[in-house]
Short mmCIF file of C-alpha atoms in Angstrom, two decimals:
data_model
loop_
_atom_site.label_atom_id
_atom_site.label_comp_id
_atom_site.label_asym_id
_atom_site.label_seq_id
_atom_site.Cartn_x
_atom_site.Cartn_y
_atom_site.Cartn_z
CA UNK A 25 -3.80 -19.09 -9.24
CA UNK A 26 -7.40 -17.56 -7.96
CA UNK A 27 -7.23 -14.58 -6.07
CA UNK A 28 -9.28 -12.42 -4.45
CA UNK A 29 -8.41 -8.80 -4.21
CA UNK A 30 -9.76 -5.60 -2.09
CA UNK A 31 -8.87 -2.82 -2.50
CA UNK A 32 -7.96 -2.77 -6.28
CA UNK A 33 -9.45 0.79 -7.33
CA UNK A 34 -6.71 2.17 -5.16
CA UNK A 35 -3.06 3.43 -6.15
CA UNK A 36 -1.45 -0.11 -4.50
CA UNK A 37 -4.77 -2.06 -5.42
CA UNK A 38 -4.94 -1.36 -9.27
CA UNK A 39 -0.75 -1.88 -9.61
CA UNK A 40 -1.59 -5.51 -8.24
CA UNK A 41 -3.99 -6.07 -10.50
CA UNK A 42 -2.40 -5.35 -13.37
CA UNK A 43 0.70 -7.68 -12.44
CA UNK A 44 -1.66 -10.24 -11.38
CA UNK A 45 -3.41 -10.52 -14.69
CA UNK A 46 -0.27 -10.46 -16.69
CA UNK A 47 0.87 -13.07 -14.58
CA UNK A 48 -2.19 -14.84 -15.52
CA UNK A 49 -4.05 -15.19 -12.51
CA UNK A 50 -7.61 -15.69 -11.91
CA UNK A 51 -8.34 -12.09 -10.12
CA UNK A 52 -12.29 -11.51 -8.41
CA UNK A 53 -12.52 -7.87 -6.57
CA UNK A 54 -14.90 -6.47 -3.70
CA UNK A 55 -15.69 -3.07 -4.03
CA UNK A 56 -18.16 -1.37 -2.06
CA UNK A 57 -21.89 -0.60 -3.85
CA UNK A 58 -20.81 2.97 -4.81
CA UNK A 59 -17.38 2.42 -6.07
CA UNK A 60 -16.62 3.36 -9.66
CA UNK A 61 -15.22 0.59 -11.91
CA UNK A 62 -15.30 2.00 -15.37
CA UNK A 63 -11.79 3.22 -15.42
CA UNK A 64 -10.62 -0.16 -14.47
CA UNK A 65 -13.10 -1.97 -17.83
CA UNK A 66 -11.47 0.21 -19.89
CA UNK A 67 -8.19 -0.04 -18.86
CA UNK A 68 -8.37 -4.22 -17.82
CA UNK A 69 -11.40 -5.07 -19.98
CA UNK A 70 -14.12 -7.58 -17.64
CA UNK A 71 -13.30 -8.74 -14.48
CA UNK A 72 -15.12 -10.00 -11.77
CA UNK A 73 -16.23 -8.01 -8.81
CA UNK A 74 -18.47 -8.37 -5.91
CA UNK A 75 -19.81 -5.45 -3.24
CA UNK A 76 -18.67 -5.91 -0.13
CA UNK A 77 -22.38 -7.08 0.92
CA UNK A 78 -21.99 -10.31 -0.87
CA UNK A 79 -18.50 -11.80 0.81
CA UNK A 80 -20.12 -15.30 1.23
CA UNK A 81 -21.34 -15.64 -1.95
CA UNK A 82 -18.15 -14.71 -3.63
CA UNK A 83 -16.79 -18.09 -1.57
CA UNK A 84 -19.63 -20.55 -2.57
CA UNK A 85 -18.96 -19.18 -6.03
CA UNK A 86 -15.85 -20.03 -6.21
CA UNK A 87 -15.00 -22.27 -3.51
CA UNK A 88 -11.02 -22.67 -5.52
CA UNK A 89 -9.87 -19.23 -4.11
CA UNK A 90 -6.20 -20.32 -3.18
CA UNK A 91 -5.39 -16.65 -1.32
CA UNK A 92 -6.75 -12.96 -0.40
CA UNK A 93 -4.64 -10.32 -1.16
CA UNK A 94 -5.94 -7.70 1.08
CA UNK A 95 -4.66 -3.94 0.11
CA UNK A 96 -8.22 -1.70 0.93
CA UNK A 97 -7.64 0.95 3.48
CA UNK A 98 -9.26 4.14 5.12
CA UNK A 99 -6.74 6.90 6.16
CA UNK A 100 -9.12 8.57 8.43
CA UNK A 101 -8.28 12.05 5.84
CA UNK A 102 -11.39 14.15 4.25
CA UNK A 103 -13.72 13.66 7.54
CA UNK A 104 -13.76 10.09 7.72
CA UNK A 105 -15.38 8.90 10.87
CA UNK A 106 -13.74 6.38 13.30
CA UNK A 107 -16.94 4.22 12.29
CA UNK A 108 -15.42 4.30 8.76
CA UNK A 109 -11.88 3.97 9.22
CA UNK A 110 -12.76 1.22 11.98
CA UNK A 111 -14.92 -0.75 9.57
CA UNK A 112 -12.79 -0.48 6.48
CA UNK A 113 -9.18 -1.56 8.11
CA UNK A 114 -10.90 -4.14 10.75
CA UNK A 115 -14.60 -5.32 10.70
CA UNK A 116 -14.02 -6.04 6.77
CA UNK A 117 -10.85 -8.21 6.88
CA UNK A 118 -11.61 -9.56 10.11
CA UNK A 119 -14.75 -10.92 8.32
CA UNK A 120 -13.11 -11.72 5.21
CA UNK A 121 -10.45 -14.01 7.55
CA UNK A 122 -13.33 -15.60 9.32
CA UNK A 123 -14.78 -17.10 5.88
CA UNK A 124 -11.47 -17.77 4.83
CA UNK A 125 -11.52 -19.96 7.41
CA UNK A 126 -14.88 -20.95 6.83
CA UNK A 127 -14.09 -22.09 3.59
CA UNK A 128 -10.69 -23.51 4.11
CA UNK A 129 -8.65 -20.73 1.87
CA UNK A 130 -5.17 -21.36 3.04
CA UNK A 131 -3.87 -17.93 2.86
CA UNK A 132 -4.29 -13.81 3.63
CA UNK A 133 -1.69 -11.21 2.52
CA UNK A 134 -2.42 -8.29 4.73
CA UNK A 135 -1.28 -4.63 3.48
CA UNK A 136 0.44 -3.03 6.90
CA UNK A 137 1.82 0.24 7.80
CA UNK A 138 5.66 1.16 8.93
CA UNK A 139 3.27 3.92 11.08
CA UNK A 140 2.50 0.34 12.70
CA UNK A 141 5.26 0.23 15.08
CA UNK A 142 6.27 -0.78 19.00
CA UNK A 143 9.13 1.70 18.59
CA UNK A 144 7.29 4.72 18.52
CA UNK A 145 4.06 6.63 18.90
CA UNK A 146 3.18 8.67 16.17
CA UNK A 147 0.07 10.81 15.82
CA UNK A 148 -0.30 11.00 12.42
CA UNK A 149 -3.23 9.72 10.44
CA UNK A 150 -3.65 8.01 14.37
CA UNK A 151 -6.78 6.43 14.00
CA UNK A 152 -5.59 4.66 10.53
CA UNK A 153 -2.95 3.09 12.54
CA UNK A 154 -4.75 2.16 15.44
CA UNK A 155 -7.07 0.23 13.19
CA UNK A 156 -4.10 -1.13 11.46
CA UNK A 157 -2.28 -2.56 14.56
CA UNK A 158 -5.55 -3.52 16.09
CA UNK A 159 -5.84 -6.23 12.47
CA UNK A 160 -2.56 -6.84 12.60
CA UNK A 161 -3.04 -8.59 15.67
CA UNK A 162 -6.19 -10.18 14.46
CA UNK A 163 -4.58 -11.85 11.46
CA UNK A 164 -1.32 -13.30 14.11
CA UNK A 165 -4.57 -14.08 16.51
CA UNK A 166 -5.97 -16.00 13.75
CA UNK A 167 -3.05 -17.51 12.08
CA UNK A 168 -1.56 -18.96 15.66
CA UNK A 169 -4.81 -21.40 14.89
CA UNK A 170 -3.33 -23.05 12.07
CA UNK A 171 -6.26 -22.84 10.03
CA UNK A 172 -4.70 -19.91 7.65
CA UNK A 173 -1.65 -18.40 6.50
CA UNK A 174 -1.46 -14.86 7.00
CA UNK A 175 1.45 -13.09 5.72
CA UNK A 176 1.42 -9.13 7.35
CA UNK A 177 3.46 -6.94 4.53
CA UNK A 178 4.86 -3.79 6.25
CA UNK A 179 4.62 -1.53 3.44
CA UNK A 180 7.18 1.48 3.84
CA UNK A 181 7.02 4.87 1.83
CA UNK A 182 5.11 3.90 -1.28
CA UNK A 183 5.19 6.58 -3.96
CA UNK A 184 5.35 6.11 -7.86
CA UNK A 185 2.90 7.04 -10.72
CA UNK A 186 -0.94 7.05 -10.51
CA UNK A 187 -1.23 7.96 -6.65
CA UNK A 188 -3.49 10.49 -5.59
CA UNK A 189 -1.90 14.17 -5.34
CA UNK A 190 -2.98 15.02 -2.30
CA UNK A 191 -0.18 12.52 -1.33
CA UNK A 192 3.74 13.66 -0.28
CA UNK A 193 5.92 12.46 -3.24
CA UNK A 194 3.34 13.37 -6.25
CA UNK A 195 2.61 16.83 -4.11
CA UNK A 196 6.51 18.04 -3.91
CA UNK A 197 6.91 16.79 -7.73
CA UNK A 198 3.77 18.98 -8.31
CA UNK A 199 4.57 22.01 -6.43
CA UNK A 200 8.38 21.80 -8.09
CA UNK A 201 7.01 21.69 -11.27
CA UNK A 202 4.91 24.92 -10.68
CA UNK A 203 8.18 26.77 -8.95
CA UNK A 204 6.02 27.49 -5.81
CA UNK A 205 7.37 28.11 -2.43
CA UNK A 206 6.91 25.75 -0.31
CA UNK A 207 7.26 25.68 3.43
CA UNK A 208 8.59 22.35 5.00
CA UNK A 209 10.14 21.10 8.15
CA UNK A 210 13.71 20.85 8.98
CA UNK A 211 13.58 17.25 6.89
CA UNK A 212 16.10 15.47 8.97
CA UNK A 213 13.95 12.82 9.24
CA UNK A 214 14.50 9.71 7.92
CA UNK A 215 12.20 7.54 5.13
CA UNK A 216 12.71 4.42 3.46
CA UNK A 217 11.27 5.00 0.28
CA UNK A 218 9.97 2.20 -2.08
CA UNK A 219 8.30 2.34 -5.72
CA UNK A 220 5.05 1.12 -6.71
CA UNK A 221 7.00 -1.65 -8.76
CA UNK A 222 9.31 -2.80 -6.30
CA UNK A 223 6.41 -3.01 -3.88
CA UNK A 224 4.46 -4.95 -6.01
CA UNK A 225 7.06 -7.53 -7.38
CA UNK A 226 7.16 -8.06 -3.40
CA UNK A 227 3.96 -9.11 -3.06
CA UNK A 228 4.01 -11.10 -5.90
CA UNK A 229 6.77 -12.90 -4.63
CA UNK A 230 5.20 -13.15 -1.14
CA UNK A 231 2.58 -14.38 -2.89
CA UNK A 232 4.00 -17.55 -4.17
CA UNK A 233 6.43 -18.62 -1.91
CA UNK A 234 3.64 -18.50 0.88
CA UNK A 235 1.23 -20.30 -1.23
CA UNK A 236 0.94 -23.97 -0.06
CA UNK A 237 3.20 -22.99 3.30
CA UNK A 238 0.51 -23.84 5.72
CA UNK A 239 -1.10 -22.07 8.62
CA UNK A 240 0.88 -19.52 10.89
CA UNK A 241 1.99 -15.99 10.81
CA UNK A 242 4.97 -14.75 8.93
CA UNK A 243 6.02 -10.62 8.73
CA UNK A 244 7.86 -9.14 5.97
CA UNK A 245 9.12 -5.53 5.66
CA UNK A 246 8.35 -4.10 2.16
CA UNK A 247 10.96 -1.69 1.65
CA UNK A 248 14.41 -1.05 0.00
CA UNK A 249 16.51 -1.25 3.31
CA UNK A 250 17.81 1.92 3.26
CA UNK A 251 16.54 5.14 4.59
CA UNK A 252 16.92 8.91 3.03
CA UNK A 253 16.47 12.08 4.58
CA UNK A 254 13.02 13.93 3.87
CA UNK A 255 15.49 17.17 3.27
CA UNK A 256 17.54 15.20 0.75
CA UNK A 257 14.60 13.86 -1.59
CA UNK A 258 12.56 16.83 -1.82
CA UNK A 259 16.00 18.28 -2.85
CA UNK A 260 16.28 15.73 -5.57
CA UNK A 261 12.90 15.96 -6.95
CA UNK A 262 13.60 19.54 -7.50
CA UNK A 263 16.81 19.42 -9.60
CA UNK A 264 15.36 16.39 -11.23
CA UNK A 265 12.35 18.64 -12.14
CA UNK A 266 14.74 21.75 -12.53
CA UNK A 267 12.70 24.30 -10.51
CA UNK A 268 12.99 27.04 -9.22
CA UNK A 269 10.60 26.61 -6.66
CA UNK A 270 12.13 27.86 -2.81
CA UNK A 271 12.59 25.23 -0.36
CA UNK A 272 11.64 26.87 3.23
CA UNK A 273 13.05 24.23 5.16
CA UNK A 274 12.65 24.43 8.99
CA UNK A 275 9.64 27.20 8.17
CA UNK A 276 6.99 24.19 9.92
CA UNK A 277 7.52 21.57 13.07
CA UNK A 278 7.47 18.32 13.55
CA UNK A 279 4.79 16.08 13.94
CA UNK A 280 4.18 15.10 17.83
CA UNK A 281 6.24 11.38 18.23
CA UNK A 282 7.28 11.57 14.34
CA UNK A 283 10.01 9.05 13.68
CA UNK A 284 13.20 10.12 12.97
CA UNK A 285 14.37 7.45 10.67
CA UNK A 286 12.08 4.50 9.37
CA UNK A 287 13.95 1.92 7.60
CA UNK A 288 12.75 -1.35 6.78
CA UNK A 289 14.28 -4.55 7.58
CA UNK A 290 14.46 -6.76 4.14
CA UNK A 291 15.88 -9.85 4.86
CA UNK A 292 12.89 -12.19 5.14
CA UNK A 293 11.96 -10.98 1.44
CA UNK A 294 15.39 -11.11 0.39
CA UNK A 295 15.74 -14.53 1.30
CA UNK A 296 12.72 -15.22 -1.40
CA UNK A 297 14.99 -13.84 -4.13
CA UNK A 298 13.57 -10.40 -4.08
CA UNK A 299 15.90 -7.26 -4.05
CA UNK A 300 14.62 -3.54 -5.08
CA UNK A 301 15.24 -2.81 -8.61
CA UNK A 302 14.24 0.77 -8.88
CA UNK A 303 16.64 3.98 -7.43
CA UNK A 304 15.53 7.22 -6.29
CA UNK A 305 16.16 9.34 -8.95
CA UNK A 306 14.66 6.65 -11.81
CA UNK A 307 11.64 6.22 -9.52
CA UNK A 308 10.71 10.20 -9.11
CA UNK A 309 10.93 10.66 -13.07
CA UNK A 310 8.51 8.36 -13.24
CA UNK A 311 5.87 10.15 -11.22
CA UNK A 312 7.21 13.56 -13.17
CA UNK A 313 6.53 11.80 -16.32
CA UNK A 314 2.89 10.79 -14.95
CA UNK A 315 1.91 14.13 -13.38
CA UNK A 316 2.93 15.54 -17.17
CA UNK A 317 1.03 13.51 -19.12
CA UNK A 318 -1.92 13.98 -16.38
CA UNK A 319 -1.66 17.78 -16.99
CA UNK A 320 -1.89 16.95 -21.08
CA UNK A 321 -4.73 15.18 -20.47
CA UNK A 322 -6.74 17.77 -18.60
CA UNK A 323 -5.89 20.78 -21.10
#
């Protein structure tokens, strides 16, 4: 199978990759002008990628692309401007599903967010999922045509090893580790969370049962199906790191409109023979074991 990836320098993005190549696929990248690529040659060896500037030519290339797989994303964090985080999670797709089109490729696997929800209003990381929704409806726009696929993956709480520190699971398994105190909210709220490997085998499997469906819109929930209390992980990552580090629970409030228990609905993937494989507790020693041999590496 050919398939074009975005996003594949990020923590999702460069997990894909690597189980698309073993799985033998054909994989081409965009990347914007400035993006960095040498870790991924010396991890992957060549591969194919083209800046964001050239998305027609990638098509006329290789007019056998059977399916985008589209995981690139802008949170809106470190100052990003609405112009960025509107151009990253909507112009960009939009116009890579309007060559699809163009050039008859039968399929797009859209990355979502379970902040993407008619339940509930959230203002967290709001302009990320304004621009989310706002594609979202694109892709079901587009796909009500019949002239693409598009499959819209509802990604719950990601976490496992190689994502970025700043970010909740690998920041608690950090902070553990260095006994710090750390000042939390009351964590009675409710997460569904999913590792990097159960995620991907998800896509994968989206991946090639959609391939060859036809046009139309389809929605899958990526997540294990059951939900855990904030209060009740961060708890477990510290005996699993046996800390000492002091747990101020209640010490900061709630987000305005957070939700109070996010849980995704799996039956749609289950139906395509996927069930979660990896439990809490195996799934946080893995990103201990990373953020150790990440601290190795920098002494």
């Amino acid at each position: 199978m050919k398939v074009l990836l975005t996003g594949a320098t990020g923590f999702l993005g460069t997990h894909l990759l690597a189980d698309f190549l073993n799985r033998n696929y054909k994989v081409l990248m965009t990347k914007r002008a400035s993006t960095d690529l040498g870790p991924l040659f010396l991890r992957f060896g060549n591969l194919e990628a083209w800046d964001t500037e050239e998305l027609e030519n990638i098509f006329t290339t290789h007019p056998d692309v059977e399916a985008i797989v589209h995981a690139a994303t802008d949170y809106g964090r470190d100052n990003s401007s609405p112009t960025a985080v509107f151009w990253a999670n909507e112009a960009f797709p939009i116009k890579l599903i309007e060559l699809a089109i163009r050039h008859n490729i039968a399929l797009f696997i859209n990355m979502d967010t379970f902040f993407n929800s008619d339940k509930v209003s959230y203002d967290y990381l709001g302009a990320y999922t304004l621009s989310k929704r706002h594609f979202q409806e694109w892709g079901q726009h587009c796909a009500n045509t019949g002239r693409i696929g598009f499959a819209n993956l509802r990604l719950f709480h990601l976490y496992g090893p190689g994502d970025g520190r700043q970010k909740f699971v690998p920041a608690m398994v950090g902070r553990c580790l260095a006994g710090e105190e750390i000042d939390l909210t009351d964590g009675k709220q409710k997460r569904d969370f999913i590792h990097i490997d159960d995620a991907v085998a998800a896509v994968s499997t989206v991946l090639e049962a959609e391939a060859g469906r036809g046009g139309g819109y389809r929605h899958y929930d990526v997540g294990t199906g059951t939900s855990l209390r904030i209060r009740d992980f961060i708890e477990t990552v510290k005996r699993l790191c046996c800390s000492s580090a002091k747990l101020n629970f209640g010490a900061l409030p709630n987000r305005k409109g957070e939700f109070q228990n996010a849980c995704a609905e799996t039956e749609a993937l289950r139906t395509l023979g996927w069930i979660p494989r990896v439990g809490i507790e195996a799934g946080i020693r893995t990103v201990i074991e990373d953020i150790g041999q990440r601290a190795i590496k920098t002494t």
